[in-house]
């Protein structure tokens, strides 16, 4: 049920793009904001994760750009979003949990660094967003996928805060780890996501920066929603 205040004309058919590093709270924030607006939620990272998982089941290496691109082009990725969970299926198989495994997390930055893999994925993402009414999040949604988004948000948080969030998520999945281990993993992924040649993670010049280091999820959501209320015409 969409709260009445979000049924205003200015919230109709807009494209909201949210980027930021791993663990900045993009997914949770984007999912809840989308639910409150009655919008589609597009988790572009989940698409790269789904491809990474699928490739591993087919024996395709994360370094093999040509085979990964062929897989990406033929892959059907479906989302089923509720306010509290985003279920992901590939070719009809539910892979929601599999795509969050430490193995997939380790390999996904390499998979997503291939230029032609990105081209195939960006085409799918634009197709999903062609009618607007979408909150898209990832690393390049504000810069490459939807450069004309009505509102662009860049979420950031200290690496320690992000590591602590990851720790909680992984504990829920029964994976034991430490803050220091997660800090190292996040720094490795930040370096790959920001340092890669094709579509690196960067702050779009016209993005609104929201620092979530000391925010609860509800506070993050409220900050983004109040930003949208102020900025959208
Ligand atoms: O947000 P996430 O951790 O689920 O993203 C997984 C990986 O996918 C991340 O390391 C970088 C990549 N990614 C990307 O290259 N471009 C996007 N738009 C989204 C994610």
XYZ file of C-alpha atoms and ligand atoms in Angstrom:
253
model
C 0.000 0.000 0.000
C 1.530 3.330 -1.045
C 1.145 6.088 1.556
C -1.032 8.877 0.074
C 1.742 11.461 0.242
C 3.643 9.592 -2.472
C 0.736 9.595 -4.913
C 1.461 13.194 -5.889
C 2.051 13.889 -9.579
C 5.683 14.732 -8.935
C 6.316 11.132 -7.906
C 4.886 9.735 -11.137
C 7.098 7.745 -13.566
C 10.408 9.088 -12.315
C 13.824 7.440 -12.553
C 15.766 7.486 -9.283
C 19.362 6.218 -9.457
C 21.417 5.387 -6.377
C 25.109 4.471 -6.474
C 27.707 3.886 -3.809
C 30.312 1.415 -2.586
C 29.559 -2.057 -1.207
C 27.860 -1.913 2.173
C 26.759 1.727 1.905
C 23.139 0.661 2.386
C 22.048 1.093 -1.226
C 20.103 -2.131 -1.564
C 18.050 -1.819 1.591
C 17.428 1.879 1.074
C 16.520 1.529 -2.605
C 14.226 -1.434 -1.949
C 12.255 0.363 0.776
C 12.124 3.679 -1.104
C 10.821 1.843 -4.168
C 8.177 0.053 -2.091
C 7.012 3.347 -0.550
C 6.737 4.983 -3.979
C 5.143 1.935 -5.610
C 8.122 1.804 -7.980
C 10.121 -1.046 -9.495
C 13.273 -1.789 -7.502
C 16.249 -2.665 -9.691
C 19.248 -4.205 -7.925
C 21.880 -4.126 -10.670
C 24.479 -5.745 -8.394
C 22.179 -8.769 -8.067
C 22.270 -9.072 -11.864
C 26.079 -9.233 -11.881
C 25.920 -11.659 -8.961
C 23.383 -13.860 -10.787
C 25.667 -13.995 -13.811
C 28.671 -14.806 -11.595
C 26.794 -17.639 -9.912
C 25.461 -18.999 -13.197
C 28.933 -18.879 -14.771
C 30.361 -20.898 -11.871
C 27.723 -23.610 -12.421
C 28.739 -23.731 -16.121
C 32.470 -23.919 -15.425
C 33.107 -20.462 -16.929
C 36.022 -18.588 -15.323
C 35.590 -14.982 -14.054
C 38.451 -13.997 -16.394
C 36.725 -15.344 -19.542
C 35.044 -12.184 -20.869
C 33.861 -13.703 -24.164
C 32.068 -16.677 -22.614
C 30.656 -14.517 -19.812
C 29.240 -12.082 -22.378
C 27.578 -14.931 -24.265
C 26.079 -16.217 -20.999
C 24.934 -12.699 -20.004
C 23.150 -12.143 -23.316
C 21.157 -15.370 -23.036
C 20.426 -15.167 -19.325
C 16.915 -14.428 -18.123
C 17.043 -12.730 -14.697
C 13.760 -12.192 -12.871
C 13.088 -10.208 -9.728
C 10.184 -10.548 -7.342
C 10.316 -7.748 -4.834
C 8.526 -7.358 -1.532
C 9.307 -4.630 0.991
C 11.553 -6.921 3.013
C 13.121 -9.156 0.368
C 14.105 -9.174 -3.269
C 13.928 -12.681 -4.709
C 16.134 -13.341 -7.720
C 15.706 -16.164 -10.241
C 17.763 -17.115 -13.260
C 16.139 -19.057 -16.051
C 13.344 -19.889 -13.602
C 15.539 -21.101 -10.703
C 15.473 -19.169 -7.403
C 19.071 -18.153 -6.590
C 18.384 -15.503 -3.933
C 20.669 -17.108 -1.366
C 23.285 -18.515 -3.741
C 24.153 -15.099 -5.201
C 25.110 -13.785 -1.728
C 27.630 -16.565 -1.002
C 31.211 -15.536 -0.132
C 32.431 -17.263 -3.348
C 30.156 -15.157 -5.553
C 31.055 -12.019 -3.580
C 34.731 -12.740 -4.171
C 34.385 -13.245 -7.931
C 31.748 -10.684 -8.904
C 34.067 -7.664 -9.187
C 36.181 -9.481 -11.780
C 33.117 -10.679 -13.718
C 31.579 -7.189 -13.756
C 34.782 -5.540 -14.969
C 34.460 -6.927 -18.539
C 33.304 -4.265 -20.992
C 31.015 -6.468 -23.076
C 29.480 -8.104 -20.025
C 28.558 -4.605 -18.850
C 27.125 -3.699 -22.236
C 24.809 -6.717 -22.159
C 23.726 -5.968 -18.581
C 23.180 -2.245 -19.153
C 20.879 -3.049 -22.107
C 18.768 -5.279 -19.822
C 18.708 -2.604 -17.102
C 17.561 0.152 -19.478
C 14.844 -2.127 -20.795
C 13.542 -2.673 -17.241
C 13.567 1.106 -16.655
C 12.158 2.211 -19.987
C 8.810 3.357 -18.530
C 10.284 5.035 -15.456
C 8.809 4.514 -11.968
C 12.045 2.832 -10.982
C 14.634 3.031 -8.233
C 17.844 1.562 -9.633
C 20.960 1.011 -7.565
C 24.499 -0.154 -8.187
C 27.842 1.320 -9.187
C 27.059 2.998 -12.526
C 23.314 3.631 -12.475
C 23.841 7.401 -12.040
C 26.665 7.650 -14.583
C 26.092 5.063 -17.335
C 22.772 3.225 -17.072
C 20.517 6.220 -16.356
C 22.618 9.364 -16.926
C 19.358 11.353 -17.275
C 17.799 10.075 -14.044
C 15.490 12.616 -12.400
C 17.357 12.267 -9.098
C 20.822 10.826 -8.525
C 21.979 9.836 -5.068
C 25.450 8.728 -3.983
C 25.396 6.865 -0.672
C 28.604 6.542 1.299
C 29.679 5.329 4.742
C 32.968 4.683 6.540
C 34.595 1.353 5.736
C 34.241 0.242 9.379
C 30.505 0.963 9.424
C 30.110 -0.909 6.147
C 32.115 -3.875 7.497
C 29.942 -4.034 10.589
C 26.808 -4.168 8.446
C 28.296 -6.971 6.351
C 29.111 -8.882 9.524
C 25.455 -8.804 10.562
C 24.255 -9.855 7.080
C 26.728 -12.736 6.932
C 25.923 -13.873 10.483
C 22.284 -14.166 9.376
C 23.474 -16.480 6.612
C 25.493 -18.508 9.151
C 28.895 -17.262 7.889
C 31.370 -16.534 10.707
C 33.812 -13.695 9.980
C 35.400 -10.668 11.693
C 35.241 -6.896 11.235
C 38.911 -6.813 10.211
C 38.363 -9.517 7.600
C 35.384 -7.623 6.197
C 37.302 -4.324 6.146
C 40.003 -6.020 4.054
C 37.392 -7.556 1.729
C 35.575 -4.222 1.294
C 38.839 -2.402 0.579
C 39.681 -5.009 -2.067
C 36.249 -4.630 -3.692
C 36.300 -0.809 -3.436
C 39.650 -0.785 -5.240
C 38.333 -3.053 -8.000
C 34.981 -1.267 -8.404
C 36.551 2.217 -8.429
C 39.774 1.372 -10.245
C 38.437 -0.622 -13.184
C 38.698 0.697 -16.714
C 35.049 0.374 -17.744
C 32.339 2.267 -15.826
C 34.221 2.601 -12.532
C 32.290 3.638 -9.446
C 32.406 7.445 -9.389
C 30.280 10.209 -7.924
C 28.216 11.773 -10.693
C 28.687 15.556 -10.696
C 24.973 16.095 -10.174
C 24.482 13.403 -7.498
C 23.331 14.256 -3.987
C 25.752 12.723 -1.503
C 24.216 11.086 1.570
C 26.569 9.791 4.277
C 24.956 6.854 6.090
C 27.761 6.064 8.570
C 25.675 6.853 11.643
C 22.233 6.155 10.182
C 19.759 3.434 10.932
C 17.974 1.982 7.904
C 14.854 4.020 8.655
C 16.955 7.210 8.868
C 18.592 6.468 5.517
C 15.238 5.869 3.909
C 13.824 9.087 5.396
C 16.808 11.104 4.182
C 16.422 9.846 0.639
C 12.641 10.311 0.653
C 12.893 13.858 1.959
C 15.527 14.587 -0.675
C 13.139 13.323 -3.371
C 10.314 15.451 -1.994
C 12.537 18.529 -2.125
C 14.146 17.914 -5.499
C 11.389 16.429 -7.665
C 9.228 18.907 -9.520
O 26.058 -4.137 -4.733
P 26.624 -5.552 -4.775
O 27.661 -5.825 -3.721
O 25.583 -6.616 -4.791
O 27.377 -5.608 -6.190
C 28.093 -6.744 -6.581
C 29.206 -6.385 -7.533
O 28.678 -6.069 -8.808
C 30.109 -5.228 -7.141
O 31.321 -5.674 -6.596
C 30.373 -4.486 -8.407
C 29.384 -5.000 -9.383
N 28.430 -4.016 -9.850
C 28.763 -3.277 -10.952
O 29.862 -3.419 -11.460
N 27.887 -2.388 -11.483
C 26.691 -2.213 -10.928
N 25.847 -1.347 -11.471
C 26.330 -2.956 -9.777
C 27.233 -3.832 -9.248
